[in-house]
Tab-separated table of C-alpha atoms in Angstrom:
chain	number	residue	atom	x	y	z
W	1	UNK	CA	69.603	34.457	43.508
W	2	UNK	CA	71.391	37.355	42.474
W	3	UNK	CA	68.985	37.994	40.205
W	4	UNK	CA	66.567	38.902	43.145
W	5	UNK	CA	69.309	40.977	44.817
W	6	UNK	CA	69.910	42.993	41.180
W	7	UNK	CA	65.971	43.801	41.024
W	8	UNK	CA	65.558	44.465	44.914
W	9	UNK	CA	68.599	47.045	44.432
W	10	UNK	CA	66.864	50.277	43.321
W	11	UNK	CA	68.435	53.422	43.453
W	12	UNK	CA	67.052	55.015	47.293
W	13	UNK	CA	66.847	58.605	47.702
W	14	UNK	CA	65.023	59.034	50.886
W	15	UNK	CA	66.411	57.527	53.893
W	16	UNK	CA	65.792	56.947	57.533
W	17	UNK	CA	68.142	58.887	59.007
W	18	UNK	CA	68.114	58.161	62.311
W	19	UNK	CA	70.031	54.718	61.309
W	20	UNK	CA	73.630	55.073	61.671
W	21	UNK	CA	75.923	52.936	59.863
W	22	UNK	CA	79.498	51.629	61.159
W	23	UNK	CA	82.451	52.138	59.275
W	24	UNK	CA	83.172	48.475	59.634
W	25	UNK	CA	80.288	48.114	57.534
W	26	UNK	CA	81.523	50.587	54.730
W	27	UNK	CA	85.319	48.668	54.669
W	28	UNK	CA	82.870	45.565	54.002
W	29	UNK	CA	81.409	47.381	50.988
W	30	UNK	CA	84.512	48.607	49.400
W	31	UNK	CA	85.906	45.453	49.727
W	32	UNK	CA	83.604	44.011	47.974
W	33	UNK	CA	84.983	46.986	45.204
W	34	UNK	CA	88.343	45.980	46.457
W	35	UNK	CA	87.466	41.934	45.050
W	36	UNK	CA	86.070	42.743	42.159
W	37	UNK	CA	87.368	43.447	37.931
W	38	UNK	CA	89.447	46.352	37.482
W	39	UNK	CA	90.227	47.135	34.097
W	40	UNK	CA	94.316	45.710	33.282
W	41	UNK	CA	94.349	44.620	37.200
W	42	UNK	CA	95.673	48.322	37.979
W	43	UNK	CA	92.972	48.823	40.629
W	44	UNK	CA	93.273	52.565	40.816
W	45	UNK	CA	90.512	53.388	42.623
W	46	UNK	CA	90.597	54.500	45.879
W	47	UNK	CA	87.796	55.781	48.384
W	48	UNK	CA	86.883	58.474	51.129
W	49	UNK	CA	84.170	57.125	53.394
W	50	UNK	CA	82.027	59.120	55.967
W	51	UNK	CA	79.245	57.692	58.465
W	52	UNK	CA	79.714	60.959	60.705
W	53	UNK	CA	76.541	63.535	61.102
W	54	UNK	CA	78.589	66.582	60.454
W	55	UNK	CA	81.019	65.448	57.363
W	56	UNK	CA	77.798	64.252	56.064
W	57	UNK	CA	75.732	67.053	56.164
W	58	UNK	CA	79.333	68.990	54.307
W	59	UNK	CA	79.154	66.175	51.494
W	60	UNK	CA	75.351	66.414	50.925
W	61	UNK	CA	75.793	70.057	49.895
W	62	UNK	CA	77.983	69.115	47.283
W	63	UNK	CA	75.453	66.589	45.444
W	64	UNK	CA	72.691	67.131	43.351
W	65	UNK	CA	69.558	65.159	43.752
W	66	UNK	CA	67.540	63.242	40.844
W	67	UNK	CA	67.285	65.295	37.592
W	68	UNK	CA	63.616	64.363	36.933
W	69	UNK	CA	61.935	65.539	40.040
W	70	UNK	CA	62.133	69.260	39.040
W	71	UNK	CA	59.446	70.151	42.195
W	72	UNK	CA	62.250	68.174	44.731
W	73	UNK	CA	65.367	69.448	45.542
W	74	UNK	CA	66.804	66.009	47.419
W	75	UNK	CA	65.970	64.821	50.571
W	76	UNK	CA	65.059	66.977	53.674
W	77	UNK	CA	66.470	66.589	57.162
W	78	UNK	CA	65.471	63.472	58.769
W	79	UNK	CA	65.593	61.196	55.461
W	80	UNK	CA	69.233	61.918	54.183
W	81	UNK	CA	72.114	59.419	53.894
W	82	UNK	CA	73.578	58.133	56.803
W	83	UNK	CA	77.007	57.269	55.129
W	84	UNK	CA	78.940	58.151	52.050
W	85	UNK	CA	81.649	56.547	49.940
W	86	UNK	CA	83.360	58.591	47.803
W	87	UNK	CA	85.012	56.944	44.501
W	88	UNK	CA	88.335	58.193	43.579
W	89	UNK	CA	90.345	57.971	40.299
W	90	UNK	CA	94.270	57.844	41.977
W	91	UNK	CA	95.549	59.070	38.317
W	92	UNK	CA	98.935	58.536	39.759
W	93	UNK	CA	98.123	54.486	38.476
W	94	UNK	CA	96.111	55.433	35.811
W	95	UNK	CA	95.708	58.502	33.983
W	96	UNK	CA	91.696	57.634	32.976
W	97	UNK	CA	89.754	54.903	34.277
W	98	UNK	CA	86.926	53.364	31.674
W	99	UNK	CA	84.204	51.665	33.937
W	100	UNK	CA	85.656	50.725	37.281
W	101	UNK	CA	83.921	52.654	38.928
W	102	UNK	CA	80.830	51.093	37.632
W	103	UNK	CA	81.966	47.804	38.693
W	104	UNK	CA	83.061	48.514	42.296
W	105	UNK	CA	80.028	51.000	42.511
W	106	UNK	CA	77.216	47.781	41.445
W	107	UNK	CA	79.646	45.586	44.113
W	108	UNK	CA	78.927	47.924	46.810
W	109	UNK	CA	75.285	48.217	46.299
W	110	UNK	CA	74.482	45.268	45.798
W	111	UNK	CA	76.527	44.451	49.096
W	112	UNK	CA	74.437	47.191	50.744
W	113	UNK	CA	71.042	45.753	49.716
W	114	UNK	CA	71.226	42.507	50.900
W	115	UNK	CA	72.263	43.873	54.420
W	116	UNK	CA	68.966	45.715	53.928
W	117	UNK	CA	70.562	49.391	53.296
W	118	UNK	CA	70.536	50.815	49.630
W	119	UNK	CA	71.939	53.211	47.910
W	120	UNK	CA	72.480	56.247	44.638
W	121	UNK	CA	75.037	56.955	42.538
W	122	UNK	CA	75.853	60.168	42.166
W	123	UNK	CA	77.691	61.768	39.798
W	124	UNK	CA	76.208	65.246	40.176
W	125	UNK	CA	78.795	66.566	42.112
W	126	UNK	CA	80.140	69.811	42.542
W	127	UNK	CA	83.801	68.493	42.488
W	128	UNK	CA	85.995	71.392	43.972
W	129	UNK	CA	83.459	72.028	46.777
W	130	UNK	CA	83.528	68.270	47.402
W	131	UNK	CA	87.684	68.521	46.898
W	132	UNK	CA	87.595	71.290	49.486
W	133	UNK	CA	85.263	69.903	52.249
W	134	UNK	CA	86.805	66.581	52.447
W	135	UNK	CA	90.958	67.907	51.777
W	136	UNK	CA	91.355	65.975	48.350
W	137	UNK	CA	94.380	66.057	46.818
W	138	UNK	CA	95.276	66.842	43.310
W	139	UNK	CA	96.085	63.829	42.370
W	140	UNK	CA	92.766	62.323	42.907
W	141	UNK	CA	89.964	62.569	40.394
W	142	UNK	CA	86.330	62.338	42.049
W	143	UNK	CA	84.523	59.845	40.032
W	144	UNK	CA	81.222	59.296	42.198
W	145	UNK	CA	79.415	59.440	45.605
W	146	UNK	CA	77.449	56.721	46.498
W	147	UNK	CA	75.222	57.690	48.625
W	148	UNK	CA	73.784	54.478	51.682
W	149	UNK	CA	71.406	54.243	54.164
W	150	UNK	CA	68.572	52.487	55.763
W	151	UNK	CA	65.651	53.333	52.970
W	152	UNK	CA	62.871	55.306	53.171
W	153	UNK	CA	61.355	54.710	49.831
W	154	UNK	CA	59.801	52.220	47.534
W	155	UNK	CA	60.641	52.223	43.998
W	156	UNK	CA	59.020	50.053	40.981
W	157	UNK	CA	60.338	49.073	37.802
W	158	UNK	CA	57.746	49.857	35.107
W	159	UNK	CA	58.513	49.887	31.550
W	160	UNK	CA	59.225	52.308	28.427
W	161	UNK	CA	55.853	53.569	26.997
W	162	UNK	CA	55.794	54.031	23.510
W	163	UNK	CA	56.450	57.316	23.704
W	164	UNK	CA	60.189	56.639	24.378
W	165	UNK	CA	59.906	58.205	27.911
W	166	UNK	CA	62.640	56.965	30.426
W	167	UNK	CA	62.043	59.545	33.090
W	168	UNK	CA	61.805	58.358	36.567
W	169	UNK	CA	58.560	59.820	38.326
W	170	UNK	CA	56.833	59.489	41.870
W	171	UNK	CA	53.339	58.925	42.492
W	172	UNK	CA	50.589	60.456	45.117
W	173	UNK	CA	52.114	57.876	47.591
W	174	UNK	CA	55.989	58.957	47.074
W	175	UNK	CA	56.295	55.806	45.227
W	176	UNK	CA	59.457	55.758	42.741
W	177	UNK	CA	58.564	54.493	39.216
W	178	UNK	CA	61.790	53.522	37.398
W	179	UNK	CA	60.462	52.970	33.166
W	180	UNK	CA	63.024	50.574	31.764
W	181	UNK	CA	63.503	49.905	27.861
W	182	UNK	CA	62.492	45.779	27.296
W	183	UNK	CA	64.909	43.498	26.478
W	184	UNK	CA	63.749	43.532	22.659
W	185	UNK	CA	64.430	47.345	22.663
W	186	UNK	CA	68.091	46.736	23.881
W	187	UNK	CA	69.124	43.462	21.935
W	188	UNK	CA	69.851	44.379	18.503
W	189	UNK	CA	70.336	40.478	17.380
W	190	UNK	CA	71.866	37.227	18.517
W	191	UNK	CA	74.268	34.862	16.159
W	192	UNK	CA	73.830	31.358	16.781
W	193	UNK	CA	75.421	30.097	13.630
E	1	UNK	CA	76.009	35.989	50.129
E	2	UNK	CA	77.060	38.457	47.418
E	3	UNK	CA	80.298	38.604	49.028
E	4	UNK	CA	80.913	34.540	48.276
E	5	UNK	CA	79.669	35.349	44.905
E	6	UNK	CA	81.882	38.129	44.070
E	7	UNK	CA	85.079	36.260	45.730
E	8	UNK	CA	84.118	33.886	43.173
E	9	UNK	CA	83.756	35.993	40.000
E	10	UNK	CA	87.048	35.826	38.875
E	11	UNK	CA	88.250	37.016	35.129
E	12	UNK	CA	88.204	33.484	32.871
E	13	UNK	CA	90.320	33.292	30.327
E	14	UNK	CA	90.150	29.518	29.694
E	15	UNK	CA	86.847	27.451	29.173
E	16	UNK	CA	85.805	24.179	27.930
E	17	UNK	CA	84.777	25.060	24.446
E	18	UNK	CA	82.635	22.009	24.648
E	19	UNK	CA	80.032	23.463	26.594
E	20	UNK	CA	77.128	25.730	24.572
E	21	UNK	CA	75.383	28.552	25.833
E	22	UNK	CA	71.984	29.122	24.845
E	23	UNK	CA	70.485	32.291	23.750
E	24	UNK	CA	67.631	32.184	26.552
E	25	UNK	CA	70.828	32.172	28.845
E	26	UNK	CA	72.770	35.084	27.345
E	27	UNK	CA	69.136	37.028	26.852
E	28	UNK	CA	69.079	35.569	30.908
E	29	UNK	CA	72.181	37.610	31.741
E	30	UNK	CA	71.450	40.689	29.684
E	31	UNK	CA	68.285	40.751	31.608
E	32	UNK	CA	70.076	41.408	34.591
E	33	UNK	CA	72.056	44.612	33.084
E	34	UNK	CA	68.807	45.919	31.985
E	35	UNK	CA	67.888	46.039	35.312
E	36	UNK	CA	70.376	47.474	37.286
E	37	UNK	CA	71.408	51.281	37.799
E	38	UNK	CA	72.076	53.574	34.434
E	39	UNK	CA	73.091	57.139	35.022
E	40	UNK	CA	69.902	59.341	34.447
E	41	UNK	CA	67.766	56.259	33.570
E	42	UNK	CA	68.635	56.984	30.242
E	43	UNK	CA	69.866	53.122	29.613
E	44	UNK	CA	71.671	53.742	26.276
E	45	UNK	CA	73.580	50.313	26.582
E	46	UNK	CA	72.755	47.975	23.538
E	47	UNK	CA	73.856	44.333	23.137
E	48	UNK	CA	74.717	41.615	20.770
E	49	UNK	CA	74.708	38.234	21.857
E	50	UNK	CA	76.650	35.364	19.811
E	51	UNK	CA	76.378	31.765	20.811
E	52	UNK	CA	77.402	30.582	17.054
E	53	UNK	CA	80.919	28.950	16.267
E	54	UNK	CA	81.464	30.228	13.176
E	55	UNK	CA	80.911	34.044	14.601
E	56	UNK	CA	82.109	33.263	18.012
E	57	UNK	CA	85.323	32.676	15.885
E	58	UNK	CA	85.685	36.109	14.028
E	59	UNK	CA	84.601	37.772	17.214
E	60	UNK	CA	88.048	35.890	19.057
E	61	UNK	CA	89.951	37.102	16.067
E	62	UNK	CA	89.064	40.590	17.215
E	63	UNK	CA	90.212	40.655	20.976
E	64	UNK	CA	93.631	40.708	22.582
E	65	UNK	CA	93.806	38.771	25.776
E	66	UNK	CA	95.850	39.145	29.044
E	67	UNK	CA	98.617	41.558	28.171
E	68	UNK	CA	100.534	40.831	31.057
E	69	UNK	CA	101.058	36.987	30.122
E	70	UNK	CA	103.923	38.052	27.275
E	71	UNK	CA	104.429	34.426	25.995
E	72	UNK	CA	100.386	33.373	25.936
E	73	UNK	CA	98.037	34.869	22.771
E	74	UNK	CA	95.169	33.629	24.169
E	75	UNK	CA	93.281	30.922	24.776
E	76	UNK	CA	93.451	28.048	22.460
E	77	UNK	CA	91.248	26.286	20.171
E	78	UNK	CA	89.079	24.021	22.761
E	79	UNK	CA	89.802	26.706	25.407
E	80	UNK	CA	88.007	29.535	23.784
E	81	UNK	CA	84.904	31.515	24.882
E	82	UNK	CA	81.326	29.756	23.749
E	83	UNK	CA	79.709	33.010	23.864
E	84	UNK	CA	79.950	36.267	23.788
E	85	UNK	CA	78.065	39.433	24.461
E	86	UNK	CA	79.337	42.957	22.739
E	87	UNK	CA	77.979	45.869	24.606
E	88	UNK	CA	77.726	48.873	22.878
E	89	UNK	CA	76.894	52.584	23.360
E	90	UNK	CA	73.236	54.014	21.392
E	91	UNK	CA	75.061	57.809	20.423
E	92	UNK	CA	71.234	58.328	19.449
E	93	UNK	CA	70.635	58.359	23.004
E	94	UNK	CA	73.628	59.362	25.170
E	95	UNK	CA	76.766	61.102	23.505
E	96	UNK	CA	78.943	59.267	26.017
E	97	UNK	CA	78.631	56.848	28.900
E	98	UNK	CA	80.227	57.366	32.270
E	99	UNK	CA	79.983	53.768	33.860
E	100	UNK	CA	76.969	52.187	32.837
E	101	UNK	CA	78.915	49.826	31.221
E	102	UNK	CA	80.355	48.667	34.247
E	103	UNK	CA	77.343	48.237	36.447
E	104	UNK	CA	76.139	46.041	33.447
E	105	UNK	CA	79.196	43.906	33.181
E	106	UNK	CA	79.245	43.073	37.000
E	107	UNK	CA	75.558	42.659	36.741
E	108	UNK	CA	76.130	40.151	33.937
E	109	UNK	CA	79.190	38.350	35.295
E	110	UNK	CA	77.615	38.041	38.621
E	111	UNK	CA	74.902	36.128	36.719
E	112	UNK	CA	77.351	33.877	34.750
E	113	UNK	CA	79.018	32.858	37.622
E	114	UNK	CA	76.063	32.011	39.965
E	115	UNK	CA	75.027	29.323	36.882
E	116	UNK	CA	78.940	28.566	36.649
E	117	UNK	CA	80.031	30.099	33.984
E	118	UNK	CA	82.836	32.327	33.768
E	119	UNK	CA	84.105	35.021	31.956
E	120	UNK	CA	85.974	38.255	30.866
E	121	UNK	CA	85.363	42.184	30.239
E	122	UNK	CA	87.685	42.670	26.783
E	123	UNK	CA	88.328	46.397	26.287
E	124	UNK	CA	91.322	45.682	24.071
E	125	UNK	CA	89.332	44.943	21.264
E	126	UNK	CA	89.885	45.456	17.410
E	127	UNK	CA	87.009	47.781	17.014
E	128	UNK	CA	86.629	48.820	12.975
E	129	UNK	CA	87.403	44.987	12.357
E	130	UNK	CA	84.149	43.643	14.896
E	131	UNK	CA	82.205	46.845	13.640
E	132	UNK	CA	82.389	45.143	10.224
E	133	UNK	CA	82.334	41.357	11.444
E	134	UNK	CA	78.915	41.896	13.131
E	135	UNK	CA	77.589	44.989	10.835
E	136	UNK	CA	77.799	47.165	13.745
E	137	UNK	CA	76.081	50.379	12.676
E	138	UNK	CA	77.868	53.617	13.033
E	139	UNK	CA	75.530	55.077	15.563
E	140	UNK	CA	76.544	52.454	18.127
E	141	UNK	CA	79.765	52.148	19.956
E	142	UNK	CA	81.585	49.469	21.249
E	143	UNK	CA	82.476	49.564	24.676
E	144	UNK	CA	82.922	46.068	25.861
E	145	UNK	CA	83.135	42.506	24.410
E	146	UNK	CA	82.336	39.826	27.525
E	147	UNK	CA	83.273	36.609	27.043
E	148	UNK	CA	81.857	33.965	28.682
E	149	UNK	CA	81.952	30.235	28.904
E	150	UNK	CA	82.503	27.251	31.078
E	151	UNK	CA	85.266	27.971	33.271
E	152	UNK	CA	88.402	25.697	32.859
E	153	UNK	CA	91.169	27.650	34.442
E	154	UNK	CA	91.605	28.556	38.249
E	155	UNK	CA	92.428	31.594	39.218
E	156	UNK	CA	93.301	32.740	42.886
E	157	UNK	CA	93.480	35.981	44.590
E	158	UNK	CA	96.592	37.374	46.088
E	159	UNK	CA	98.286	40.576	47.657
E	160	UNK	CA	100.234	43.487	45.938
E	161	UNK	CA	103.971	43.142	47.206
E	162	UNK	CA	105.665	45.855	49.017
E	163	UNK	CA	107.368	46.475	45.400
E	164	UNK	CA	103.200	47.532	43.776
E	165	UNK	CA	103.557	44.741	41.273
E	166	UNK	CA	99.685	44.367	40.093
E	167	UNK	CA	100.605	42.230	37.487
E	168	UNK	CA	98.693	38.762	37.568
E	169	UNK	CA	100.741	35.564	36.473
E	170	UNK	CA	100.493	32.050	36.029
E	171	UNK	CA	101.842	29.255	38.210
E	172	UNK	CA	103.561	26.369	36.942
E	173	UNK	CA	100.288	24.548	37.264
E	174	UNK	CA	98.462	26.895	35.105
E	175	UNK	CA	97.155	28.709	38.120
E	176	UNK	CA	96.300	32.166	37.453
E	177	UNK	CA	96.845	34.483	40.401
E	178	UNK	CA	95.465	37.934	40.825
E	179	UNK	CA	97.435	40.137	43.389
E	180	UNK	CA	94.881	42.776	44.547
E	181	UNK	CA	96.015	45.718	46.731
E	182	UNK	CA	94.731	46.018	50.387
E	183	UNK	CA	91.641	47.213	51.846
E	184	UNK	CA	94.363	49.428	53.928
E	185	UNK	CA	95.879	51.040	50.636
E	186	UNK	CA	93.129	52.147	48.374
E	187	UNK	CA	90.471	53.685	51.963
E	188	UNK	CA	92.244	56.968	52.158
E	189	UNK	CA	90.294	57.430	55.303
E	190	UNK	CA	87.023	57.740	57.447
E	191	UNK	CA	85.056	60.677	58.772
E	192	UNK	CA	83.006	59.574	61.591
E	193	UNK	CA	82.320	63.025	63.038
């Protein structure tokens, strides 16, 4: 049920990062990306992947690590990501890109979840760094980093208090809690007739 | 496997216009959007669902389908969409979206499609003209119209040509093919060190 696949796939911040991941097993994931909508068929994304320790390690000090947790400043040594795949814009084929990126990055999570890894992501990047570690050229626009590995974490979906509060928070256990708004809050109206 | 279900989650642009859709379905699918990833957790996607003929109609007179088939204006009447659901941007809460829209259309076309249905993310929409045929308030803004329905068209996946043609077409058996570029084109490369 993809249903249970969609719930199951929480955004993961803390990984076990003594689980290395094959690149055969990113190419999966981005062509699951590769298979799915692209706005006009143009299919202008393209993608940078890393499983190695030491390109990692260069790419995690471009990112920036969940807003909300002002005390936590991403995930130490020992619980980072163990791969990355970097989403590109080739404005060569098109000049802006709407939301294919959010359709080839849901694809690839939801790919990694079911093969028990998870994922973020991230569009907190610091671009040029990023451009610079990883030899970018010009005429690609960074449009995320998804972030994978083997997780470390349990998260929760709770809901939107009255308050209106949709910040993410952990608990005394390093549980996530993820508030989301209800389905009356987000469905203005339906039109059966 | 998500992969199977992704293969299958083709763009629909024909359905049997026979078949309703209830409103516990669409609510269903939406479900599954409110659930997945939104950058920040700020989930400022808002929906309206129409299952109706008579507004499923004005809502078709809003969209432009498949610019790449010159000689087709759409599906016809008995081939048209039996639902529909308009996703739209809350200003109130986020200026301007990145991709959530996206994750939530994958997320919601994944669901179709596992309870065979089919459908379409319409960017190429009429916008003042639905704002006023569904009393869209000015706060919100239209992002998406999916349209979804029982699928009556096939549609197969190819490969991009040596001369980059991404251009899907239709067979003389109404077979609508969708050439898709290679996994070896769009991965730049790999770091694994």
């Amino acid at each position: 049920m993809i249903a249970d696949l969609i719930k199951a796939n929480r955004s993961c911040r803390r990984f076990d990062q003594g689980h290395r991941i094959k690149s055969e097993r990113l190419l999966e994931l981005v062509d699951l990306a590769r298979l799915s909508a692209s706005a006009a068929n143009l299919q202008p994304l393209k993608y940078i992947l890393s499983n190695g320790p030491q390109t990692n390690a260069r790419i995690f000090d471009c990112l920036k690590w969940a807003g909300y947790l002002k005390s936590w400043n991403g995930p130490v040594e020992g619980e980072r990501p163990t791969a990355y795949i970097v989403v590109l814009n080739d404005t060569r084929i098109c000049a802006k890109v709407d939301c294919d990126h959010g359709i080839a990055g849901q694809s690839i999570l939801l790919g990694a979840r079911e093969k028990g890894l998870a994922g973020c992501m991230i569009a907190a990047v610091n671009r040029p760094k990023l451009s610079n570690v990883l030899h970018i050229d010009a005429c690609y626009q960074i449009l995320l980093v998804l972030a994978i590995g083997k997780p470390k974490e349990k998260a929760v979906i709770g809901t939107v208090d009255a308050d209106g509060n949709i910040q993410y928070w952990r608990d005394e256990n390093h549980i996530h809690h993820v508030p989301k708004r209800s389905l009356e809050e987000i469905v203005i109206r339906c039109y059966d007739g």
